[in-house]
Coordinates of C-alpha atoms in Angstrom, one line a residue:
X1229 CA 1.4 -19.2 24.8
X1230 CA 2.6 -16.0 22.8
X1231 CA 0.4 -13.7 21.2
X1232 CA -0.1 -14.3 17.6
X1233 CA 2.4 -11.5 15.5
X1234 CA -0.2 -9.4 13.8
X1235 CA 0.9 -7.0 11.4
X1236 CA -2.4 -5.4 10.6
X1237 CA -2.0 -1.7 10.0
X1238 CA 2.0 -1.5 10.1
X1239 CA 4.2 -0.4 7.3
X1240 CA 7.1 -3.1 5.6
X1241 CA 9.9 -1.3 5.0
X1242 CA 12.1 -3.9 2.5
X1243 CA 15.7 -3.6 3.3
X1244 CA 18.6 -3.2 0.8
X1245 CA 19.4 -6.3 -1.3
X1246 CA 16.0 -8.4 -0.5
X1247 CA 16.3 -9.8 -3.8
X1248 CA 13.6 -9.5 -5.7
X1249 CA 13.2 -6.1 -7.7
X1250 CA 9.1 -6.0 -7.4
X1251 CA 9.7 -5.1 -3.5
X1252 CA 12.7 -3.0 -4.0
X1253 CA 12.6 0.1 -1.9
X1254 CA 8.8 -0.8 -0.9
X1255 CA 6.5 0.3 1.6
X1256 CA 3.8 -1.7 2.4
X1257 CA 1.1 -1.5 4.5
X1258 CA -0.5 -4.4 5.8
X1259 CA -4.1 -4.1 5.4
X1260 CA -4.5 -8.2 6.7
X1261 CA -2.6 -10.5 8.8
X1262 CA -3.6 -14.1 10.9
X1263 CA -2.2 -17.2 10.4
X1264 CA -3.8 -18.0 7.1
X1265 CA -1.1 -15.3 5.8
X1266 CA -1.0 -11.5 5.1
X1267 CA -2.1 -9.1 2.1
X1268 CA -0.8 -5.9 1.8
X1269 CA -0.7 -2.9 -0.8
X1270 CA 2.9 -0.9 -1.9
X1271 CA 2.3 2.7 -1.2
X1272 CA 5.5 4.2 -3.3
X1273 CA 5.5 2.3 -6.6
X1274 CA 3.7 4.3 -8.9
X1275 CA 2.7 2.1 -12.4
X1276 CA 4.2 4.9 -15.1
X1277 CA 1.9 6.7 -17.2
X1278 CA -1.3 4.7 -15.3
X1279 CA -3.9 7.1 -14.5
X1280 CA -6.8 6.9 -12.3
X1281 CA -9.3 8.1 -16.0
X1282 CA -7.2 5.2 -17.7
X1283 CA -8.7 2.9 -15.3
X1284 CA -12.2 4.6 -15.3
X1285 CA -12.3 4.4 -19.2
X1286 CA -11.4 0.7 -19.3
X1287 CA -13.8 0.3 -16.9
X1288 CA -16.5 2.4 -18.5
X1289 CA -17.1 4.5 -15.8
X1290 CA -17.7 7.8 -16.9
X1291 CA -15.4 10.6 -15.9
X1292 CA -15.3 14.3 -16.7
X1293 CA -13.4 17.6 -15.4
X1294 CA -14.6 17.0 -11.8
X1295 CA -13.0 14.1 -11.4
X1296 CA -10.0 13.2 -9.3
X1297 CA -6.5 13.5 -11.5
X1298 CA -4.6 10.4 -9.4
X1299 CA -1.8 8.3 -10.6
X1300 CA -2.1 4.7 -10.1
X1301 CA 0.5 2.9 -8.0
X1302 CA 2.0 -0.8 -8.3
X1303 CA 0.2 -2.1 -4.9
X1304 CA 1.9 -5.9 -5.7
X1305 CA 2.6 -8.6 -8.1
X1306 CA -0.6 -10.7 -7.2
X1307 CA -3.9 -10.4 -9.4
X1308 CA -2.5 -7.6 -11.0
X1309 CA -5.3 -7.0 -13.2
X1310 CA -7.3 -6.4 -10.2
X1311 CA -7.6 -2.5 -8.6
X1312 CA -8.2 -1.7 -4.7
X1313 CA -7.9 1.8 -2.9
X1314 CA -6.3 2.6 0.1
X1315 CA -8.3 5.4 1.5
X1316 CA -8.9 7.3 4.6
X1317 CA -12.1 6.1 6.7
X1318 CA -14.1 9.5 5.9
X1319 CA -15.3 7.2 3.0
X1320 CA -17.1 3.7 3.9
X1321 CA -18.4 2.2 0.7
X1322 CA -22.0 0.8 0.8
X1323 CA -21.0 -2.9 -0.4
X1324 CA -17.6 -3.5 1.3
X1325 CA -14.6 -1.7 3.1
X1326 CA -12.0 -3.3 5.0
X1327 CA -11.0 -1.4 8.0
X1328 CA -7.8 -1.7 8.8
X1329 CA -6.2 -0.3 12.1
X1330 CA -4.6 3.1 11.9
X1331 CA -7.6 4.8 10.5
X1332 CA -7.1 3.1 6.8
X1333 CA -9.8 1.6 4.7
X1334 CA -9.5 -0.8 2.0
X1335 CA -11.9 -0.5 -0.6
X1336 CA -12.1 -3.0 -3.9
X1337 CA -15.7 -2.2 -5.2
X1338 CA -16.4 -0.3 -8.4
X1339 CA -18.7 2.1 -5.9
X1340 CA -15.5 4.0 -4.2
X1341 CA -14.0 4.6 -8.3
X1342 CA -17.4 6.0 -9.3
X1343 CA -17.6 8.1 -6.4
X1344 CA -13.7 9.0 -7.4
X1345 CA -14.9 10.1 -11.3
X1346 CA -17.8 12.3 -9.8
X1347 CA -15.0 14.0 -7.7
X1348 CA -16.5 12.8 -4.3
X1349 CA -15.7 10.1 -2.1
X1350 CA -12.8 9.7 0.4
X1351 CA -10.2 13.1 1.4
X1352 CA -7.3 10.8 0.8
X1353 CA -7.0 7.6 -1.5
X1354 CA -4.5 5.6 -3.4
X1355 CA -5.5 3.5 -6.4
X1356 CA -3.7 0.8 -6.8
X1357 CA -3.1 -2.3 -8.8
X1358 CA -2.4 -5.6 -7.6
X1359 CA -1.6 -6.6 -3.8
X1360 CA 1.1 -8.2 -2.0
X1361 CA 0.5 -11.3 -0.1
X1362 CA 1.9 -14.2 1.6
X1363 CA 1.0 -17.8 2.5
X1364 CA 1.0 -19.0 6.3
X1365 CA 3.6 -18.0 8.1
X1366 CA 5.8 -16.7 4.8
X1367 CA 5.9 -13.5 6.3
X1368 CA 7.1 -14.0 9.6
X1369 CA 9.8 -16.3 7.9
X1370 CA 10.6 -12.9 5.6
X1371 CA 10.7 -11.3 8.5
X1372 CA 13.1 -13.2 10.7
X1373 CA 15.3 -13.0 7.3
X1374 CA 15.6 -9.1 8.2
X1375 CA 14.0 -8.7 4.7
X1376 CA 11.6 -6.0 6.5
X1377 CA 11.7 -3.7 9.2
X1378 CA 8.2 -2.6 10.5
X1379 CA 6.7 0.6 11.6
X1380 CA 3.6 2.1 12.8
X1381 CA 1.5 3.3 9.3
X1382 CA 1.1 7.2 9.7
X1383 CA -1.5 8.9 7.5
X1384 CA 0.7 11.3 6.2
X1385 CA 3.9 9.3 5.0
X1386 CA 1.1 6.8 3.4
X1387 CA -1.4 9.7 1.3
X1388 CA 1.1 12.9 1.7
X1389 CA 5.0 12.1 0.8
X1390 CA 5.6 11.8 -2.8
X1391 CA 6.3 8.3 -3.6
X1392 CA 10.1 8.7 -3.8
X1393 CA 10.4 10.2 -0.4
X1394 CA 8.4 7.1 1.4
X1395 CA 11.3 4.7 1.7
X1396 CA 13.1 7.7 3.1
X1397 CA 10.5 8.9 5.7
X1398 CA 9.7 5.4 7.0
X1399 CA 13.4 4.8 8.2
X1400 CA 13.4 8.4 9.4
X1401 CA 9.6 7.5 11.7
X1402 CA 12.1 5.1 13.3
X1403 CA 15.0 7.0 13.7
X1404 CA 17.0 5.0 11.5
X1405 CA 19.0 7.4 8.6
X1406 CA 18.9 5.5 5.0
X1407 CA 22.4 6.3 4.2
X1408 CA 23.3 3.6 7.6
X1409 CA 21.9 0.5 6.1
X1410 CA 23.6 -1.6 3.1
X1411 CA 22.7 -4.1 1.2
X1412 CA 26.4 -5.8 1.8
X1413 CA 26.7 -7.9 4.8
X1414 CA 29.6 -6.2 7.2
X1415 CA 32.7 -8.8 7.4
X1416 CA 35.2 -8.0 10.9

């Protein structure tokens, strides 16, 4: 019997003309997969004016000059009132982290945005809101579409590219150029 496809810790990259606009240009990383189905967070869709001390002051955490000026990023169109942070693992919070291979962390307790708004807590983080996920086996169906191509996550496209250039660099990790791939199907 074949191993079970597990996407845990590798990057989607959505191709041209997957449809729906949510996932246009995305790059997700997969912070769960198994056959109950997969969750993942966008990494390049920031939210607009969405601040991290926007989310702080809804949540009444307080905040002053020491803490951490971050935008907050569209991480999915599921439970989109609810916030997670992608992080790097020098931070583990005391109630719940989920490791995720590659040297991510996925943190959805109030603890890691506290420790955000005193200026502490992990070197590199992503707020996001909402998550991307799919039911059994509606991934791999996605997948054998060619709505995604897949990648090895790498710290530094994740936390250190500006959000436009993600799409861009995750191609580039696999040596394929942008400008190559169309959303129109070739006719001969």
């Amino acid at each position: 019997m074949e191993p079970e496809l597990n996407l845990t810790g590798k990057l989607l990259i959505a191709m041209p003309g997957m449809g729906d606009p949510r996932f246009d240009k995305s790059v997700v990383l997969i912070c769960a997969h198994s056959a109950e189905g997969a969750m993942g967070l966008i990494v390049n869709k920031p939210t607009g004016e969405v601040e991290l001390s926007d989310m702080l002051e809804q949540l009444s955490i307080s905040h002053g000059p020491e803490s951490r000026q971050m935008n907050v990023r569209f991480g999915g169109p599921v439970e989109t009132g609810r916030g997670f942070v992608l992080h790097s693992l020098d931070y583990v919070s005391f109630v719940n982290t989920l490791k995720v291979e590659g040297g991510f962390g996925m943190t959805a307790t109030l603890d890691i945005l506290e420790e955000l708004a005193r200026g502490h807590g992990p070197e590199r983080a992503l707020v996001v809101i909402g998550y991307a996920g799919w039911g059994p086996g509606q991934l791999e169906g996605e997948l054998a579409q060619n709505a995604w191509l897949t990648c090895d996550a790498d710290m530094r496209l994740v936390f250190d590219l500006p959000d436009n250039a993600k799409w861009d660099g995750a191609l580039r990790s696999m040596g394929i150029s942008p400008l190559l791939l169309s959303s129109e199907a070739g006719h001969a």
